[in-house]
PDB file of C-alpha atoms and ligand atoms in Angstrom:
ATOM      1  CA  UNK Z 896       0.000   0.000   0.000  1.00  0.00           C
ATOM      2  CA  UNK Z 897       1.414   3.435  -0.778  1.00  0.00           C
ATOM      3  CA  UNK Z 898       1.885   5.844   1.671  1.00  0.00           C
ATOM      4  CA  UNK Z 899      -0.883   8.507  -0.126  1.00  0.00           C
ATOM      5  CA  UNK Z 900      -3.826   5.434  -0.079  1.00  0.00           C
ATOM      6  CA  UNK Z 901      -2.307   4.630   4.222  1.00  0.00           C
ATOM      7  CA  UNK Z 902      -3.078   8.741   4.543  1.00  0.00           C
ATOM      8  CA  UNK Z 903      -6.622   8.572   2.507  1.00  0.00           C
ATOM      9  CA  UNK Z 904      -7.135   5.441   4.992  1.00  0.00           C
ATOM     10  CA  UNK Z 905      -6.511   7.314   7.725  1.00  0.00           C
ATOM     11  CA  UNK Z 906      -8.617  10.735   6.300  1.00  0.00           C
ATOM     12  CA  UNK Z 907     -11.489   8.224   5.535  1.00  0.00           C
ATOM     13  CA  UNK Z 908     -11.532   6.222   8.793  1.00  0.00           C
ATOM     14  CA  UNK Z 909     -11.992   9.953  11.424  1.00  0.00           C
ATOM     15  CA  UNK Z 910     -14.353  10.680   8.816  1.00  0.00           C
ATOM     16  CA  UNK Z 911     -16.716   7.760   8.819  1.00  0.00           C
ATOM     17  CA  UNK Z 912     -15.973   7.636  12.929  1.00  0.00           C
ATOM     18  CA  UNK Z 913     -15.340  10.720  14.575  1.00  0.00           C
ATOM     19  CA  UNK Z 914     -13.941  11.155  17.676  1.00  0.00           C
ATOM     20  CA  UNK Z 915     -15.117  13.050  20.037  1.00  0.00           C
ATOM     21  CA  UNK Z 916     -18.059  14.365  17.885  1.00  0.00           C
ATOM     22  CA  UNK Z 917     -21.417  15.980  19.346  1.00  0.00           C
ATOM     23  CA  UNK Z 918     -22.041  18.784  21.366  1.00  0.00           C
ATOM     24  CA  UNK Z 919     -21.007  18.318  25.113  1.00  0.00           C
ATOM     25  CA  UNK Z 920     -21.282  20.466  28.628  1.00  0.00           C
ATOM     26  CA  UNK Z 921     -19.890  21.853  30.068  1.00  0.00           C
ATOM     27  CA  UNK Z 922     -17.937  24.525  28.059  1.00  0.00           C
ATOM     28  CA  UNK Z 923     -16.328  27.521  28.083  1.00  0.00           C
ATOM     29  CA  UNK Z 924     -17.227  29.035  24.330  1.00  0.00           C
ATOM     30  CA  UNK Z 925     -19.302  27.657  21.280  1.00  0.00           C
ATOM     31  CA  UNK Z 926     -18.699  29.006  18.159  1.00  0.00           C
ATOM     32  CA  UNK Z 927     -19.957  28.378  14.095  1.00  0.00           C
ATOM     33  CA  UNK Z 928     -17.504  28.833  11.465  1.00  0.00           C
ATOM     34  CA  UNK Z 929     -18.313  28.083   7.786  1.00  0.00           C
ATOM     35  CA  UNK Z 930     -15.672  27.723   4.994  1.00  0.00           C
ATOM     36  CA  UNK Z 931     -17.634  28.978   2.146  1.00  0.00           C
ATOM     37  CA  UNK Z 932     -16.001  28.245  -0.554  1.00  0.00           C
ATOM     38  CA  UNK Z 933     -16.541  24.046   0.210  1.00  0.00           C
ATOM     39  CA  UNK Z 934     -19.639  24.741   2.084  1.00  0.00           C
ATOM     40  CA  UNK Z 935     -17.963  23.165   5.068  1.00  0.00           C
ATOM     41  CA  UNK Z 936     -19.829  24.475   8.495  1.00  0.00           C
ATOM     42  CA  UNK Z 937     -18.934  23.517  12.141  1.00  0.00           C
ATOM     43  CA  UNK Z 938     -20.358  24.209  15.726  1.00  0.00           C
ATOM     44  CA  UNK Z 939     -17.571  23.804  18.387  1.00  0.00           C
ATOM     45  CA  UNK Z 940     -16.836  23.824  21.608  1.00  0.00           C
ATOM     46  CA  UNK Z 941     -14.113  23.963  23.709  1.00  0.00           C
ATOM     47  CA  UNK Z 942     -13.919  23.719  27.789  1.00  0.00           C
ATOM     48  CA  UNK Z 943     -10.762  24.928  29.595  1.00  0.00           C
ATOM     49  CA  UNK Z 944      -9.330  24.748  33.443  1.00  0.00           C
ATOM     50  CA  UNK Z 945      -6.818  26.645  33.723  1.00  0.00           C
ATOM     51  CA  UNK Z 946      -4.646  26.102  30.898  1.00  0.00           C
ATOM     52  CA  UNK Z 947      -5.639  23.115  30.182  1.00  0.00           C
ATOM     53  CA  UNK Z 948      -7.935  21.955  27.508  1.00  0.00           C
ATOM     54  CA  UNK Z 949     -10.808  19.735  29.324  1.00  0.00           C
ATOM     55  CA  UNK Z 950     -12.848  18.576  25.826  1.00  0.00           C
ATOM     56  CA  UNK Z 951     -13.713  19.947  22.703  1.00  0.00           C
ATOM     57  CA  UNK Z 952     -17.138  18.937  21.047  1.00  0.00           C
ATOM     58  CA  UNK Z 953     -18.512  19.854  17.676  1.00  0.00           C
ATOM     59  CA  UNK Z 954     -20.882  18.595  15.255  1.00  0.00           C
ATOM     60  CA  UNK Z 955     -19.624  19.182  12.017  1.00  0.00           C
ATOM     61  CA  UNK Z 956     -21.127  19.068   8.301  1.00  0.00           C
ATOM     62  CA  UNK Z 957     -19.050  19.115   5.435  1.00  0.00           C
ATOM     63  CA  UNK Z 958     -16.455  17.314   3.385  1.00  0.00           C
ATOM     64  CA  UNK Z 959     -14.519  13.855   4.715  1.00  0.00           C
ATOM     65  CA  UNK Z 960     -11.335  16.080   5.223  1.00  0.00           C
ATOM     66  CA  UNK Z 961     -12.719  18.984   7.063  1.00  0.00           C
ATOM     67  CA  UNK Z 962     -14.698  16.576   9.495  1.00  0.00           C
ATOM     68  CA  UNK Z 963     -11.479  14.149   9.450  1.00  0.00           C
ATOM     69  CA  UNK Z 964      -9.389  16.801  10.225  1.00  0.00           C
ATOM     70  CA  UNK Z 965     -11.525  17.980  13.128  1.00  0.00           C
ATOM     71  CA  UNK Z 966     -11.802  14.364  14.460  1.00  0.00           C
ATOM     72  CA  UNK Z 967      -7.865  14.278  14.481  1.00  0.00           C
ATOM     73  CA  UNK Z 968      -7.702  17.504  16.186  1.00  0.00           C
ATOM     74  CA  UNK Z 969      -9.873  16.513  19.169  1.00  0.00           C
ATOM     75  CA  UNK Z 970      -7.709  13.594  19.642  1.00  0.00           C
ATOM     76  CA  UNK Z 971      -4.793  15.367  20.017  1.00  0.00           C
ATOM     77  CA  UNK Z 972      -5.414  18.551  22.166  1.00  0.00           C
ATOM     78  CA  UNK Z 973      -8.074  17.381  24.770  1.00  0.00           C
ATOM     79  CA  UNK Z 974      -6.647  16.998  27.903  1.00  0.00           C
ATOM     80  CA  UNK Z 975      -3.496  19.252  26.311  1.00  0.00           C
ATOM     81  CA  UNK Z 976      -2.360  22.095  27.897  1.00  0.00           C
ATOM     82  CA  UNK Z 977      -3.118  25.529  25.620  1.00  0.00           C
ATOM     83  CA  UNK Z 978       0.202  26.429  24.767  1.00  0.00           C
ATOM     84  CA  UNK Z 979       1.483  23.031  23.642  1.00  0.00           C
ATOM     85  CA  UNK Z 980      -2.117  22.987  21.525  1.00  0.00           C
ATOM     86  CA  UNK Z 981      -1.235  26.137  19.863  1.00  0.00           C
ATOM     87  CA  UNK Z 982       2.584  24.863  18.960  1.00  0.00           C
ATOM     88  CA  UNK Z 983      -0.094  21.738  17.445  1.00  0.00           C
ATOM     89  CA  UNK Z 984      -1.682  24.224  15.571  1.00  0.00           C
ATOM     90  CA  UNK Z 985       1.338  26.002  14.199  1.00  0.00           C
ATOM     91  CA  UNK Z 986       2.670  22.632  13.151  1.00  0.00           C
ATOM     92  CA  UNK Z 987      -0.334  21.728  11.646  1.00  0.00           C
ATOM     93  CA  UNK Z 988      -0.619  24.767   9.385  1.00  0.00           C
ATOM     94  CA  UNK Z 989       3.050  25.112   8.595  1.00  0.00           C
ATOM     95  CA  UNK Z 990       2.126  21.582   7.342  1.00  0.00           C
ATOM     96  CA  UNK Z 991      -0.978  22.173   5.208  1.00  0.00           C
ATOM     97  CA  UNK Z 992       0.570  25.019   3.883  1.00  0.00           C
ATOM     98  CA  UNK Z 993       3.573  23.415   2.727  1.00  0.00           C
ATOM     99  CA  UNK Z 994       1.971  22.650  -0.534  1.00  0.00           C
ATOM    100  CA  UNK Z 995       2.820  18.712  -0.007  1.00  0.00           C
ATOM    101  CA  UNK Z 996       6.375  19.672   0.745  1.00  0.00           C
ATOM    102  CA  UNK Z 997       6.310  20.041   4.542  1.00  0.00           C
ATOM    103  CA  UNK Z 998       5.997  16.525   6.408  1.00  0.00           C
ATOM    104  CA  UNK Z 999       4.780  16.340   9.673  1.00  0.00           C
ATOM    105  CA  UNK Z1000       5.936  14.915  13.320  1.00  0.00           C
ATOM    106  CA  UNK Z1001       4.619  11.971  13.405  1.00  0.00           C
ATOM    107  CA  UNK Z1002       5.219  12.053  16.922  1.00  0.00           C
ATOM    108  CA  UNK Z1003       3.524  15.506  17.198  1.00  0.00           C
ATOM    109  CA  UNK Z1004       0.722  15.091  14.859  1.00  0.00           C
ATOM    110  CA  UNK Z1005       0.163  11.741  15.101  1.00  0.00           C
ATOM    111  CA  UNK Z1006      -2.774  11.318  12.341  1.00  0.00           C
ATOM    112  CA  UNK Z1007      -2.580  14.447  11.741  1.00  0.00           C
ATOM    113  CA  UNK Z1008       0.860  14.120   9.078  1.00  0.00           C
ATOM    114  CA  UNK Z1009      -2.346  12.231   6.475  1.00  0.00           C
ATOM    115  CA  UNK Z1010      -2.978  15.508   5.827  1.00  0.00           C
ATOM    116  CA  UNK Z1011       0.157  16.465   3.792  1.00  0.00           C
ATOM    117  CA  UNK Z1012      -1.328  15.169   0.712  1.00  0.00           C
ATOM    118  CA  UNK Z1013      -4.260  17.451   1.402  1.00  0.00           C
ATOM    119  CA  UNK Z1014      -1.400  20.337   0.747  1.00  0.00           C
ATOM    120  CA  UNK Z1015      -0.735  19.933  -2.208  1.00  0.00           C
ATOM    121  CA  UNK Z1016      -4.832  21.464  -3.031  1.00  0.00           C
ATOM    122  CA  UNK Z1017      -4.733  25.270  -2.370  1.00  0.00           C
ATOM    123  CA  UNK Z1018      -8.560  25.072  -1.954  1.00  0.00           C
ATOM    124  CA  UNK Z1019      -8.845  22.047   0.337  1.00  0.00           C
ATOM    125  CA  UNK Z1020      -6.359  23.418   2.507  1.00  0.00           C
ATOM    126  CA  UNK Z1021      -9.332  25.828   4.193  1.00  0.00           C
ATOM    127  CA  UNK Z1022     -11.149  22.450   4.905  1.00  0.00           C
ATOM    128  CA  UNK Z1023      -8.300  21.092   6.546  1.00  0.00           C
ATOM    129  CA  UNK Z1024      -7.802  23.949   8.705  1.00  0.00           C
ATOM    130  CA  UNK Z1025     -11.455  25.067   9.359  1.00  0.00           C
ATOM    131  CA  UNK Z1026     -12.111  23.174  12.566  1.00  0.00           C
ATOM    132  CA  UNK Z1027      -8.705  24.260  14.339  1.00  0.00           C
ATOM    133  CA  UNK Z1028      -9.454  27.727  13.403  1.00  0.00           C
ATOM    134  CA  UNK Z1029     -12.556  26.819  15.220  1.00  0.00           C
ATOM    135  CA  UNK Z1030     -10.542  25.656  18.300  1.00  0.00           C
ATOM    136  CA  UNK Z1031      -8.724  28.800  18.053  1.00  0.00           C
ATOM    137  CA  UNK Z1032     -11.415  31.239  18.360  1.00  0.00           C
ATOM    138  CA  UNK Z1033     -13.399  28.907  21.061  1.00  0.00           C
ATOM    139  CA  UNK Z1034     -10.456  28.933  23.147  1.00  0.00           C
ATOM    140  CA  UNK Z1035     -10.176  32.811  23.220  1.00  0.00           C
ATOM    141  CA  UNK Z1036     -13.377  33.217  23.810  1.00  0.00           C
ATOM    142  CA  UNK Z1037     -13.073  31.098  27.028  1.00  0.00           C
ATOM    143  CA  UNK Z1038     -10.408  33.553  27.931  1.00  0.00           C
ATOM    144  CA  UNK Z1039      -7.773  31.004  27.454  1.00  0.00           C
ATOM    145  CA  UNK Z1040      -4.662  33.279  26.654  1.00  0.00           C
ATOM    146  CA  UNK Z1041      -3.389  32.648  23.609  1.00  0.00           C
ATOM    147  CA  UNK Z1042       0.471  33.562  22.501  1.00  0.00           C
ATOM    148  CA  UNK Z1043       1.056  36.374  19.893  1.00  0.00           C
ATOM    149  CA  UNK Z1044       2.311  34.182  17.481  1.00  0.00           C
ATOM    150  CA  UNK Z1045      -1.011  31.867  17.382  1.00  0.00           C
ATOM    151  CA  UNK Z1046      -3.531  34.828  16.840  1.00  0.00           C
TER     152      UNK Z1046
HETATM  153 ZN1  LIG E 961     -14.333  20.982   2.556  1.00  0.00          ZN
END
């Protein structure tokens, strides 16, 4: 199996079961955000203690790679603290907007390095990053204080 059909495995799998999906209490901040131009749309959540991140829910609609990606996400940062979730989501965008070119950690990203193939298409790369943009603006919104580099 090449590596691209292991990543669409992996893409396809969070999509048909996602973790961590529906809407859960308590939370700190729901928000919507809707990537237009793929008619992607997700509610999210995200809970915080101190600067840690407790859960994130969502129910998303969309694509397989923008609710993927979302599944992948939750994995990774609940129970992270904030400013090891934001170094996630620098990683993860230097990634997707490597244009293929940029590999992930593995160790970091875990499932999130499937992605890379994602990359290489300019337009998919807002569906890929739509639900941590989510988690971005949820977590400010909880007052979770977020470095100047992540805003
Ligand atoms: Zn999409």
């Amino acid at each position: 199996m090449s590596i691209e059909a292991m990543y669409q495995d992996i893409i396809l799998d969070h999509y048909h079961e996602k973790h961590h999906a529906g809407l859960r209490e308590p939370y700190g901040a729901e928000v919507h955000h809707v990537n237009p131009s793929c008619g992607d749309e997700i509610t999210l959540r995200a809970a915080i203690d101190g600067d840690t991140i407790t859960d994130i829910s969502y129910e998303a609609e969309g694509c397989s790679i923008s609710q993927a990606s979302v599944s992948v996400m939750a994995d990774l940062l609940i129970g992270r603290d904030i400013t090891d979730s934001m170094a996630l989501f620098e990683e993860f965008r230097t990634m997707m907007e490597g244009q293929g070119k940029v590999p992930g950690d593995e160790d970091r990203l875990e499932d999130g390095i499937a992605f890379v193939g994602v990359a290489q298409f300019p337009a998919r790369v807002k569906c890929a990053m739509l639900g941590w943009s989510a988690l971005r603006d949820a977590l400010a919104r909880a007052g979770a204080e977020l470095s100047p580099t992540a805003q």
